[in-house]
Amino acid sequence: MEILSNEKANKKAALLSILSNIVLILLKLIISFFTGSISILSEALHSLSDLFASVITFFSVKYSETPPDEKHPYGHGRIENVTASVEAILVIIAAIFILYESIIRFFYPSNIQMPILGIVVMFLSFLLNLFLSNYLYKVSKKTKSVALEGDALHLRADMFSSLAIILGFVLMYFFHWYVIDSIFAFAVAIYMSIEGVILFKKSFNPLMDESVEKADLDTIIKIFEDNHYRIHNLRTRKSGNIIFADVHLELPPQMSLIEAHTICDNIEQLVAEKNPNIRVNIHVEPTNPDKN
């Protein structure tokens, strides 16, 4: 039941992200046209990359929940890592374009029209991103969805860059420092680049079978230790929001196969109770009396 509720939460969050990005793109494109602001145009492009990311996330979340089959015995969870990597690349490409445009506009600045309108729209954008990024981040932590977490990070970047652009518009309105528009657009692009690299690393590493975070490792180890079982060769990897763990469990050589099997079943149940997203594969070995 918990897995089904997580699936619904993921889909709802991804769909909400798509709708909000469409609204933000339309608003920012219209306002950038009327004001002539490169920083708002950069925000529109950032939101456009977020829209592509949200669409990809929606379908990847849906596909990742497809049950395992003969060709995919470990499920389809890694599609989330693939799509999150694509999201990161889109962010970096958008950042490069904004960098180019901001440098050109720095040397050839132009007057900004209707700055008050720009301030109002960017403040609305900030409020929407604040609500949505917090919502997506909360859902991603609950469901362990790396794709949704990537979406939340994108919107959080938009939120802070919106604040920077509002400050820039205030300076332009009172002091007529129009060059500040290109400077803030440049800053947004740098922030987007850093964000993209971090997201790419986080989403791509599981594709290389990187071990899971220490907190998840400790969850598995503690269950064995609490039940006084000796283990070794613990290996973990992640596929979407599912953690696969392989471990060697040492049991007395005189123990029957039925007893050993029962112990393994009990351990798997304990792990599932602690974290339903962990799948443990246990290899039983006889205890070596020579070990301390």
XYZ file of N, CA and C in Angstrom, residues 42-279:
714
model
N 16.641 35.046 -19.410
C 17.424 33.917 -18.899
C 16.585 33.065 -17.959
N 15.748 33.719 -17.166
C 14.847 32.998 -16.276
C 13.810 32.197 -17.066
N 13.332 32.769 -18.173
C 12.370 32.056 -19.020
C 13.006 30.798 -19.603
N 14.257 30.923 -20.049
C 14.964 29.761 -20.602
C 15.238 28.731 -19.513
N 15.547 29.233 -18.317
C 15.749 28.317 -17.192
C 14.463 27.542 -16.912
N 13.345 28.243 -16.923
C 12.053 27.583 -16.705
C 11.715 26.627 -17.849
N 12.148 26.981 -19.071
C 11.914 26.098 -20.216
C 12.680 24.794 -20.044
N 13.925 24.893 -19.574
C 14.697 23.675 -19.310
C 14.049 22.883 -18.180
N 13.486 23.597 -17.195
C 12.761 22.921 -16.118
C 11.517 22.208 -16.642
N 10.852 22.825 -17.638
C 9.659 22.200 -18.215
C 10.021 20.897 -18.911
N 11.080 20.936 -19.735
C 11.536 19.706 -20.382
C 11.875 18.660 -19.321
N 12.553 19.118 -18.264
C 12.934 18.202 -17.192
C 11.703 17.623 -16.503
N 10.693 18.458 -16.281
C 9.473 18.001 -15.604
C 8.709 16.985 -16.447
N 8.651 17.235 -17.763
C 7.979 16.290 -18.665
C 8.710 14.953 -18.659
N 10.045 15.027 -18.758
C 10.851 13.810 -18.729
C 10.660 13.088 -17.398
N 10.648 13.859 -16.317
C 10.468 13.276 -14.984
C 9.125 12.569 -14.865
N 8.072 13.198 -15.383
C 6.731 12.614 -15.288
C 6.690 11.236 -15.940
N 7.236 11.141 -17.156
C 7.191 9.861 -17.864
C 8.185 8.857 -17.284
N 9.320 9.350 -16.782
C 10.295 8.431 -16.196
C 9.780 7.846 -14.889
N 9.110 8.686 -14.085
C 8.518 8.198 -12.834
C 7.470 7.132 -13.132
N 6.673 7.389 -14.165
C 5.634 6.433 -14.557
C 6.256 5.121 -15.043
N 7.316 5.230 -15.874
C 7.959 4.037 -16.427
C 8.737 3.283 -15.351
N 9.348 4.027 -14.423
C 10.165 3.386 -13.391
C 9.339 2.501 -12.470
N 8.026 2.759 -12.413
C 7.150 1.981 -11.544
C 6.638 0.710 -12.220
N 7.036 0.492 -13.492
C 6.661 -0.742 -14.185
C 7.287 -1.934 -13.462
N 6.517 -2.973 -13.173
C 7.057 -4.129 -12.442
C 8.206 -4.794 -13.204
N 9.101 -5.487 -12.491
C 10.190 -6.223 -13.152
C 9.641 -7.233 -14.149
N 10.396 -7.458 -15.211
C 10.005 -8.455 -16.200
C 11.213 -9.319 -16.533
N 11.059 -10.182 -17.539
C 12.122 -11.133 -17.877
C 13.409 -10.427 -18.311
N 13.270 -9.339 -19.058
C 14.450 -8.614 -19.532
C 14.982 -7.619 -18.501
N 14.140 -7.253 -17.547
C 14.541 -6.282 -16.525
C 14.199 -6.845 -15.140
N 14.933 -7.874 -14.695
C 14.603 -8.525 -13.422
C 14.763 -7.615 -12.207
N 15.569 -6.561 -12.346
C 15.748 -5.617 -11.236
C 14.822 -4.413 -11.353
N 13.866 -4.475 -12.256
C 12.924 -3.373 -12.424
C 13.423 -2.329 -13.409
N 12.739 -1.196 -13.444
C 13.038 -0.141 -14.415
C 13.416 1.172 -13.733
N 13.845 1.064 -12.476
C 14.104 2.261 -11.674
C 15.198 3.162 -12.203
N 16.170 2.593 -12.919
C 17.304 3.416 -13.350
C 16.949 4.411 -14.450
N 15.750 4.286 -15.006
C 15.324 5.291 -15.979
C 15.291 6.666 -15.318
N 15.029 6.706 -14.004
C 15.036 7.980 -13.283
C 16.427 8.593 -13.273
N 17.451 7.750 -13.104
C 18.821 8.260 -13.112
C 19.219 8.767 -14.489
N 18.764 8.047 -15.527
C 19.060 8.475 -16.897
C 18.416 9.825 -17.182
N 17.142 9.962 -16.828
C 16.433 11.212 -17.122
C 16.966 12.370 -16.281
N 17.360 12.085 -15.035
C 17.944 13.139 -14.210
C 19.263 13.616 -14.809
N 20.025 12.701 -15.417
C 21.269 13.091 -16.092
C 20.972 13.978 -17.296
N 19.907 13.637 -18.038
C 19.493 14.466 -19.177
C 19.065 15.853 -18.695
N 18.338 15.893 -17.581
C 17.925 17.177 -17.007
C 19.142 18.056 -16.726
N 20.168 17.446 -16.142
C 21.379 18.190 -15.795
C 22.047 18.762 -17.042
N 22.090 17.975 -18.112
C 22.698 18.439 -19.362
C 21.900 19.600 -19.949
N 20.570 19.515 -19.885
C 19.718 20.608 -20.382
C 19.975 21.902 -19.616
N 20.140 21.785 -18.308
C 20.419 22.962 -17.483
C 21.748 23.595 -17.889
N 22.754 22.765 -18.113
C 24.080 23.272 -18.486
C 24.042 23.949 -19.853
N 23.309 23.362 -20.807
C 23.190 23.962 -22.144
C 22.510 25.328 -22.057
N 21.422 25.403 -21.286
C 20.727 26.685 -21.108
C 21.644 27.711 -20.459
N 22.459 27.266 -19.509
C 23.383 28.172 -18.825
C 24.418 28.744 -19.792
N 24.906 27.910 -20.698
C 25.895 28.377 -21.681
C 25.293 29.458 -22.576
N 24.050 29.248 -23.007
C 23.382 30.253 -23.846
C 23.221 31.574 -23.096
N 22.812 31.491 -21.836
C 22.615 32.704 -21.042
C 23.943 33.423 -20.817
N 25.009 32.664 -20.574
C 26.335 33.269 -20.415
C 26.710 34.086 -21.643
N 26.486 33.497 -22.804
C 26.811 34.184 -24.060
C 26.003 35.477 -24.200
N 24.692 35.379 -23.993
C 23.831 36.550 -24.149
C 24.148 37.640 -23.123
N 24.469 37.239 -21.901
C 24.754 38.230 -20.856
C 26.059 38.971 -21.132
N 27.038 38.277 -21.695
C 28.310 38.934 -22.038
C 28.100 39.950 -23.159
N 27.326 39.561 -24.172
C 27.020 40.492 -25.272
C 26.288 41.718 -24.740
N 25.276 41.498 -23.873
C 24.480 42.606 -23.354
C 25.291 43.485 -22.389
N 26.329 42.906 -21.773
C 27.171 43.697 -20.866
C 27.904 44.798 -21.630
N 28.395 44.450 -22.804
C 29.138 45.432 -23.604
C 28.211 46.331 -24.424
N 26.990 45.847 -24.649
C 26.011 46.655 -25.395
C 24.702 46.716 -24.597
N 24.721 47.407 -23.442
C 23.518 47.462 -22.591
C 22.395 48.255 -23.243
N 21.168 47.918 -22.873
C 20.005 48.644 -23.378
C 19.088 48.990 -22.213
N 18.290 50.036 -22.385
C 17.379 50.465 -21.326
C 16.299 49.412 -21.074
N 15.921 49.287 -19.818
C 14.874 48.350 -19.426
C 13.561 49.110 -19.276
N 12.519 48.604 -19.926
C 11.205 49.246 -19.884
C 10.349 48.625 -18.774
N 9.487 49.422 -18.186
C 8.498 48.966 -17.196
C 9.105 48.067 -16.109
N 10.103 48.563 -15.376
C 10.747 47.736 -14.349
C 9.798 47.277 -13.241
N 8.785 48.097 -12.919
C 7.830 47.704 -11.871
C 7.106 46.419 -12.254
N 6.741 46.307 -13.530
C 6.074 45.098 -14.021
C 6.990 43.889 -13.857
N 8.266 44.087 -14.159
C 9.235 43.005 -13.989
C 9.356 42.570 -12.541
N 9.366 43.537 -11.624
C 9.464 43.224 -10.195
C 8.262 42.405 -9.728
N 7.063 42.813 -10.139
C 5.837 42.120 -9.721
C 5.828 40.674 -10.214
N 6.149 40.493 -11.489
C 6.112 39.144 -12.077
C 7.169 38.240 -11.452
N 8.379 38.759 -11.239
C 9.432 37.939 -10.658
C 9.129 37.597 -9.197
N 8.420 38.482 -8.501
C 8.028 38.169 -7.124
C 6.985 37.049 -7.110
N 6.050 37.094 -8.048
C 5.072 36.005 -8.168
C 5.774 34.690 -8.504
N 6.778 34.777 -9.374
C 7.564 33.598 -9.732
C 8.278 33.036 -8.506
N 8.824 33.923 -7.691
C 9.514 33.506 -6.463
C 8.564 32.750 -5.533
N 7.366 33.285 -5.327
C 6.402 32.648 -4.425
C 5.978 31.273 -4.929
N 5.736 31.170 -6.235
C 5.318 29.893 -6.815
C 6.433 28.855 -6.695
N 7.669 29.278 -6.991
C 8.800 28.356 -6.890
C 9.075 27.947 -5.450
N 8.870 28.871 -4.522
C 9.068 28.562 -3.105
C 8.120 27.450 -2.663
N 6.851 27.586 -3.012
C 5.861 26.571 -2.644
C 6.155 25.238 -3.328
N 6.383 25.293 -4.641
C 6.512 24.061 -5.414
C 7.810 23.318 -5.106
N 8.920 24.041 -4.954
C 10.198 23.379 -4.670
C 10.156 22.672 -3.320
N 9.554 23.306 -2.323
C 9.426 22.670 -1.008
C 8.537 21.430 -1.078
N 7.461 21.525 -1.867
C 6.542 20.387 -2.018
C 7.235 19.210 -2.716
N 7.921 19.498 -3.830
C 8.601 18.439 -4.572
C 9.715 17.808 -3.744
N 10.452 18.643 -3.016
C 11.560 18.121 -2.210
C 11.036 17.197 -1.110
N 9.914 17.592 -0.503
C 9.307 16.774 0.545
C 8.851 15.427 -0.008
N 8.223 15.446 -1.190
C 7.766 14.203 -1.815
C 8.954 13.335 -2.217
N 10.013 13.958 -2.768
C 11.183 13.197 -3.218
C 11.869 12.490 -2.056
N 11.911 13.138 -0.886
C 12.535 12.516 0.275
C 11.687 11.360 0.800
N 10.377 11.519 0.706
C 9.479 10.463 1.169
C 9.532 9.248 0.246
N 9.576 9.484 -1.056
C 9.507 8.397 -2.035
C 10.873 7.975 -2.558
N 11.941 8.694 -2.151
C 13.312 8.410 -2.601
C 13.452 8.556 -4.113
N 12.756 9.524 -4.695
C 12.803 9.733 -6.144
C 13.876 10.756 -6.492
N 14.946 10.304 -7.171
C 16.029 11.212 -7.549
C 15.584 12.171 -8.639
N 14.645 11.729 -9.490
C 14.151 12.601 -10.562
C 13.365 13.781 -9.985
N 12.509 13.504 -9.009
C 11.745 14.584 -8.372
C 12.657 15.511 -7.582
N 13.685 14.945 -6.982
C 14.636 15.782 -6.247
C 15.352 16.736 -7.202
N 15.670 16.216 -8.406
C 16.276 17.076 -9.418
C 15.355 18.208 -9.818
N 14.072 17.897 -9.964
C 13.068 18.924 -10.273
C 13.010 19.982 -9.177
N 13.047 19.530 -7.928
C 12.987 20.459 -6.794
C 14.197 21.385 -6.771
N 15.368 20.838 -7.093
C 16.587 21.656 -7.119
C 16.518 22.709 -8.216
N 15.957 22.334 -9.369
C 15.796 23.296 -10.459
C 14.932 24.472 -10.010
N 13.817 24.158 -9.395
C 12.895 25.213 -8.967
C 13.485 26.059 -7.846
N 14.288 25.433 -7.007
C 14.946 26.197 -5.937
C 15.959 27.177 -6.524
N 16.641 26.744 -7.578
C 17.570 27.653 -8.262
C 16.809 28.825 -8.863
N 15.661 28.535 -9.463
C 14.803 29.602 -10.011
C 14.379 30.581 -8.925
N 14.092 30.041 -7.752
C 13.619 30.880 -6.650
C 14.674 31.915 -6.248
N 15.910 31.466 -6.076
C 16.968 32.385 -5.665
C 17.352 33.350 -6.782
N 17.337 32.856 -8.015
C 17.668 33.753 -9.124
C 16.575 34.804 -9.315
N 15.325 34.454 -8.996
C 14.237 35.440 -9.059
C 14.476 36.578 -8.071
N 14.944 36.234 -6.874
C 15.264 37.260 -5.884
C 16.373 38.181 -6.380
N 17.388 37.579 -7.007
C 18.500 38.375 -7.525
C 18.020 39.335 -8.611
N 17.142 38.855 -9.475
C 16.632 39.695 -10.566
C 15.742 40.811 -10.021
N 14.962 40.518 -8.991
C 14.152 41.562 -8.350
C 15.054 42.674 -7.818
N 16.152 42.274 -7.154
C 17.113 43.261 -6.650
C 17.690 44.085 -7.796
N 18.005 43.402 -8.904
C 18.534 44.105 -10.070
C 17.555 45.119 -10.630
N 16.292 44.753 -10.685
C 15.268 45.675 -11.198
C 15.088 46.881 -10.276
N 15.203 46.648 -8.979
C 15.114 47.765 -8.027
C 16.259 48.754 -8.260
N 17.470 48.217 -8.451
C 18.627 49.078 -8.712
C 18.471 49.829 -10.031
N 17.931 49.142 -11.042
C 17.729 49.808 -12.332
C 16.662 50.891 -12.237
N 15.636 50.629 -11.433
C 14.534 51.593 -11.311
C 14.990 52.878 -10.609
N 15.767 52.727 -9.545
C 16.155 53.901 -8.753
C 17.446 54.568 -9.248
N 18.384 53.767 -9.775
C 19.693 54.327 -10.123
C 20.013 54.245 -11.620
N 19.138 53.587 -12.397
C 19.324 53.448 -13.844
C 20.626 52.707 -14.188
N 20.969 51.719 -13.359
C 22.155 50.903 -13.631
C 21.732 49.729 -14.525
N 21.591 49.980 -15.796
C 21.054 48.958 -16.702
C 22.033 47.808 -16.949
N 23.317 48.067 -16.731
C 24.301 47.007 -16.922
C 24.119 45.895 -15.883
N 23.441 46.218 -14.773
C 23.207 45.222 -13.723
C 22.368 44.061 -14.241
N 21.556 44.304 -15.265
C 20.708 43.258 -15.848
C 21.557 42.118 -16.394
N 22.602 42.463 -17.158
C 23.470 41.430 -17.732
C 24.325 40.764 -16.658
N 24.713 41.539 -15.632
C 25.514 40.969 -14.545
C 24.713 39.911 -13.787
N 23.458 40.209 -13.503
C 22.622 39.254 -12.786
C 22.296 38.034 -13.655
N 22.123 38.257 -14.954
C 21.898 37.127 -15.863
C 23.119 36.216 -15.877
N 24.307 36.827 -15.856
C 25.559 36.063 -15.813
C 25.625 35.237 -14.527
N 25.237 35.858 -13.399
C 25.256 35.157 -12.111
C 24.282 33.981 -12.107
N 23.104 34.186 -12.696
C 22.123 33.101 -12.798
C 22.698 31.939 -13.602
N 23.390 32.261 -14.691
C 23.968 31.222 -15.545
C 25.041 30.422 -14.812
N 25.867 31.110 -14.032
C 26.897 30.418 -13.255
C 26.249 29.480 -12.237
N 25.217 29.978 -11.571
C 24.499 29.165 -10.588
C 23.880 27.939 -11.257
N 23.288 28.141 -12.431
C 22.692 27.025 -13.166
C 23.742 25.988 -13.542
N 24.931 26.458 -13.943
C 26.006 25.546 -14.341
C 26.427 24.667 -13.170
N 26.621 25.295 -12.014
C 27.008 24.541 -10.816
C 25.919 23.541 -10.445
N 24.681 24.000 -10.493
C 23.533 23.142 -10.186
C 23.493 21.940 -11.125
N 23.727 22.187 -12.416
C 23.692 21.118 -13.406
C 24.769 20.079 -13.177
N 25.985 20.534 -12.847
C 27.097 19.609 -12.606
C 26.817 18.741 -11.381
N 26.312 19.356 -10.309
C 26.008 18.605 -9.082
C 24.924 17.557 -9.341
N 23.874 17.954 -10.054
C 22.787 17.023 -10.352
C 23.268 15.887 -11.244
N 24.119 16.213 -12.235
C 24.627 15.181 -13.138
C 25.434 14.143 -12.361
N 26.283 14.620 -11.463
C 27.100 13.702 -10.669
C 26.229 12.803 -9.802
N 25.219 13.408 -9.163
C 24.355 12.647 -8.263
C 23.517 11.617 -9.008
N 23.060 11.951 -10.203
C 22.194 11.046 -10.962
C 22.986 10.012 -11.753
N 24.218 10.373 -12.168
C 24.999 9.473 -13.011
C 25.728 8.407 -12.196
N 26.161 8.752 -10.985
C 26.940 7.810 -10.173
C 26.224 6.481 -9.924
N 24.897 6.472 -9.643
C 24.221 5.180 -9.476
C 24.251 4.308 -10.733
N 24.362 4.931 -11.904
C 24.464 4.147 -13.135
C 25.788 3.390 -13.193
N 26.767 3.867 -12.417
C 28.070 3.206 -12.333
C 28.132 2.270 -11.126
N 26.957 1.947 -10.564
C 26.846 1.041 -9.412
C 27.614 1.545 -8.193
N 27.561 2.850 -7.969
C 28.163 3.418 -6.765
C 27.413 2.924 -5.530
N 28.148 2.686 -4.451
C 27.523 2.244 -3.207
C 26.587 3.322 -2.670
N 25.568 2.893 -1.922
C 24.561 3.837 -1.422
C 25.121 4.654 -0.262
N 24.344 5.623 0.199
C 24.778 6.509 1.272
C 24.962 5.741 2.583
N 25.806 6.311 3.449
C 26.158 5.654 4.708
C 24.929 5.361 5.572
N 23.956 6.263 5.564
C 22.757 6.064 6.391
C 22.022 4.788 5.995
N 21.946 4.516 4.686
C 21.276 3.295 4.219
C 22.109 2.059 4.540
N 23.435 2.183 4.426
C 24.317 1.070 4.794
C 24.166 0.741 6.277
N 24.138 1.780 7.101
C 24.018 1.577 8.549
C 22.699 0.906 8.918
N 21.636 1.215 8.167
C 20.334 0.586 8.422
C 20.434 -0.927 8.269
N 21.116 -1.354 7.202
C 21.272 -2.793 6.938
C 22.178 -3.439 7.975
N 23.329 -2.818 8.217
C 24.313 -3.390 9.143
C 23.737 -3.511 10.550
N 23.010 -2.497 10.988
C 22.474 -2.478 12.359
C 21.512 -3.636 12.610
N 20.740 -4.005 11.606
C 19.787 -5.111 11.774
C 20.528 -6.415 12.041
N 21.621 -6.648 11.317
C 22.415 -7.859 11.554
C 23.089 -7.799 12.921
N 23.642 -6.637 13.266
C 24.336 -6.500 14.553
C 23.378 -6.654 15.727
N 22.182 -6.070 15.608
C 21.201 -6.166 16.699
C 20.771 -7.605 16.958
N 20.852 -8.443 15.924
C 20.470 -9.852 16.066
C 21.686 -10.765 16.212
N 22.859 -10.128 16.416
C 24.109 -10.850 16.702
C 24.518 -11.795 15.568
N 24.366 -11.324 14.346
C 24.801 -12.095 13.188
C 26.066 -11.470 12.617
N 26.981 -12.324 12.193
C 28.221 -11.846 11.582
C 28.057 -11.836 10.061
N 28.424 -10.738 9.441
C 28.322 -10.616 7.979
C 29.630 -10.095 7.404
N 29.779 -10.280 6.107
C 30.898 -9.678 5.379
C 30.490 -9.531 3.911
N 31.355 -8.867 3.145
C 31.111 -8.649 1.704
C 29.750 -7.983 1.427
N 29.424 -6.968 2.210
C 28.185 -6.220 1.957
C 28.404 -5.297 0.760
N 27.595 -5.496 -0.270
C 27.676 -4.654 -1.471
C 26.286 -4.093 -1.776
N 26.259 -2.840 -2.142
C 24.968 -2.196 -2.429
C 25.042 -1.410 -3.731
N 23.885 -1.222 -4.324
C 23.741 -0.360 -5.499
C 22.296 0.117 -5.531
N 22.069 1.142 -6.327
C 20.745 1.747 -6.345
C 20.188 1.771 -7.755
N 18.884 1.508 -7.867
C 18.175 1.586 -9.138
C 16.920 2.409 -8.905
N 16.954 3.679 -9.324
C 15.844 4.577 -9.023
C 15.764 4.805 -7.525
N 14.630 4.454 -6.928
C 14.493 4.605 -5.474
C 14.647 3.284 -4.732
N 15.035 2.219 -5.451
C 15.205 0.897 -4.852
C 16.684 0.615 -4.618
N 17.006 0.149 -3.404
C 18.369 -0.225 -3.044
C 18.480 -1.747 -3.059
N 19.468 -2.256 -3.798
C 19.738 -3.695 -3.836
C 21.017 -3.958 -3.043
N 20.923 -4.894 -2.094
C 22.068 -5.218 -1.246
C 22.367 -6.711 -1.321
N 23.642 -7.045 -1.462
C 24.114 -8.431 -1.412
C 25.037 -8.558 -0.209
N 24.833 -9.600 0.586
C 25.638 -9.757 1.795
C 25.863 -11.237 2.090
N 27.025 -11.544 2.662
C 27.337 -12.905 3.090
C 27.060 -13.012 4.587
N 26.209 -13.957 4.956
C 25.827 -14.167 6.355
C 26.457 -15.457 6.866
N 27.155 -15.362 8.002
C 27.806 -16.532 8.590
C 26.889 -17.167 9.632
N 26.636 -18.472 9.446
C 25.798 -19.229 10.382
C 26.526 -20.509 10.784
N 26.172 -21.094 11.931
C 26.831 -22.328 12.383
C 26.728 -23.432 11.328
N 27.814 -24.181 11.090
C 27.793 -25.213 10.042
C 26.806 -26.343 10.316
N 26.478 -26.569 11.595
C 25.544 -27.648 11.931
C 24.083 -27.244 11.775
N 23.826 -25.964 11.473
C 22.443 -25.490 11.335
C 21.792 -26.091 10.092
N 20.510 -26.451 10.210
C 19.801 -27.045 9.073
C 19.482 -25.990 8.017
N 19.228 -26.447 6.806
C 18.893 -25.544 5.708
C 17.593 -24.790 6.000
N 16.639 -25.480 6.613
C 15.353 -24.847 6.937
C 15.552 -23.710 7.937
N 16.383 -23.959 8.964
C 16.644 -22.921 9.968
C 17.327 -21.708 9.336
N 18.312 -21.976 8.476
C 19.034 -20.886 7.816
C 18.094 -20.074 6.928
N 17.223 -20.784 6.232
C 16.273 -20.101 5.354
C 15.309 -19.232 6.169
N 14.873 -19.736 7.301
C 13.964 -18.973 8.165
C 14.632 -17.703 8.679
N 15.898 -17.813 9.062
C 16.647 -16.645 9.542
C 16.749 -15.591 8.445
N 17.050 -16.040 7.231
C 17.163 -15.104 6.099
C 15.835 -14.394 5.833
N 14.753 -15.155 5.889
C 13.424 -14.554 5.690
C 13.127 -13.500 6.752
N 13.474 -13.826 7.999
C 13.225 -12.883 9.099
C 14.037 -11.598 8.926
N 15.279 -11.750 8.501
C 16.136 -10.573 8.296
C 15.581 -9.702 7.174
N 15.178 -10.339 6.088
C 14.609 -9.584 4.966
C 13.363 -8.815 5.397
N 12.562 -9.433 6.261
C 11.352 -8.769 6.757
C 11.711 -7.580 7.652
N 12.724 -7.749 8.498
C 13.162 -6.656 9.377
C 13.686 -5.471 8.569
N 14.441 -5.780 7.518
C 14.973 -4.719 6.653
C 13.833 -3.982 5.962
N 12.854 -4.749 5.463
C 11.709 -4.139 4.773
C 10.900 -3.251 5.707
N 10.821 -3.637 6.979
C 10.096 -2.815 7.954
C 10.815 -1.495 8.207
N 12.147 -1.543 8.210
C 12.940 -0.323 8.409
C 12.913 0.570 7.175
N 13.045 -0.058 6.016
C 13.037 0.692 4.750
C 12.479 -0.209 3.654
N 11.229 0.014 3.235
C 10.601 -0.857 2.228
C 11.259 -0.774 0.857
N 12.172 0.170 0.668
C 12.841 0.309 -0.631
C 14.153 -0.466 -0.705
N 14.477 -1.234 0.333
C 15.712 -2.025 0.335
C 15.392 -3.487 0.062
N 16.100 -4.076 -0.902
C 15.970 -5.498 -1.233
C 17.299 -6.182 -0.884
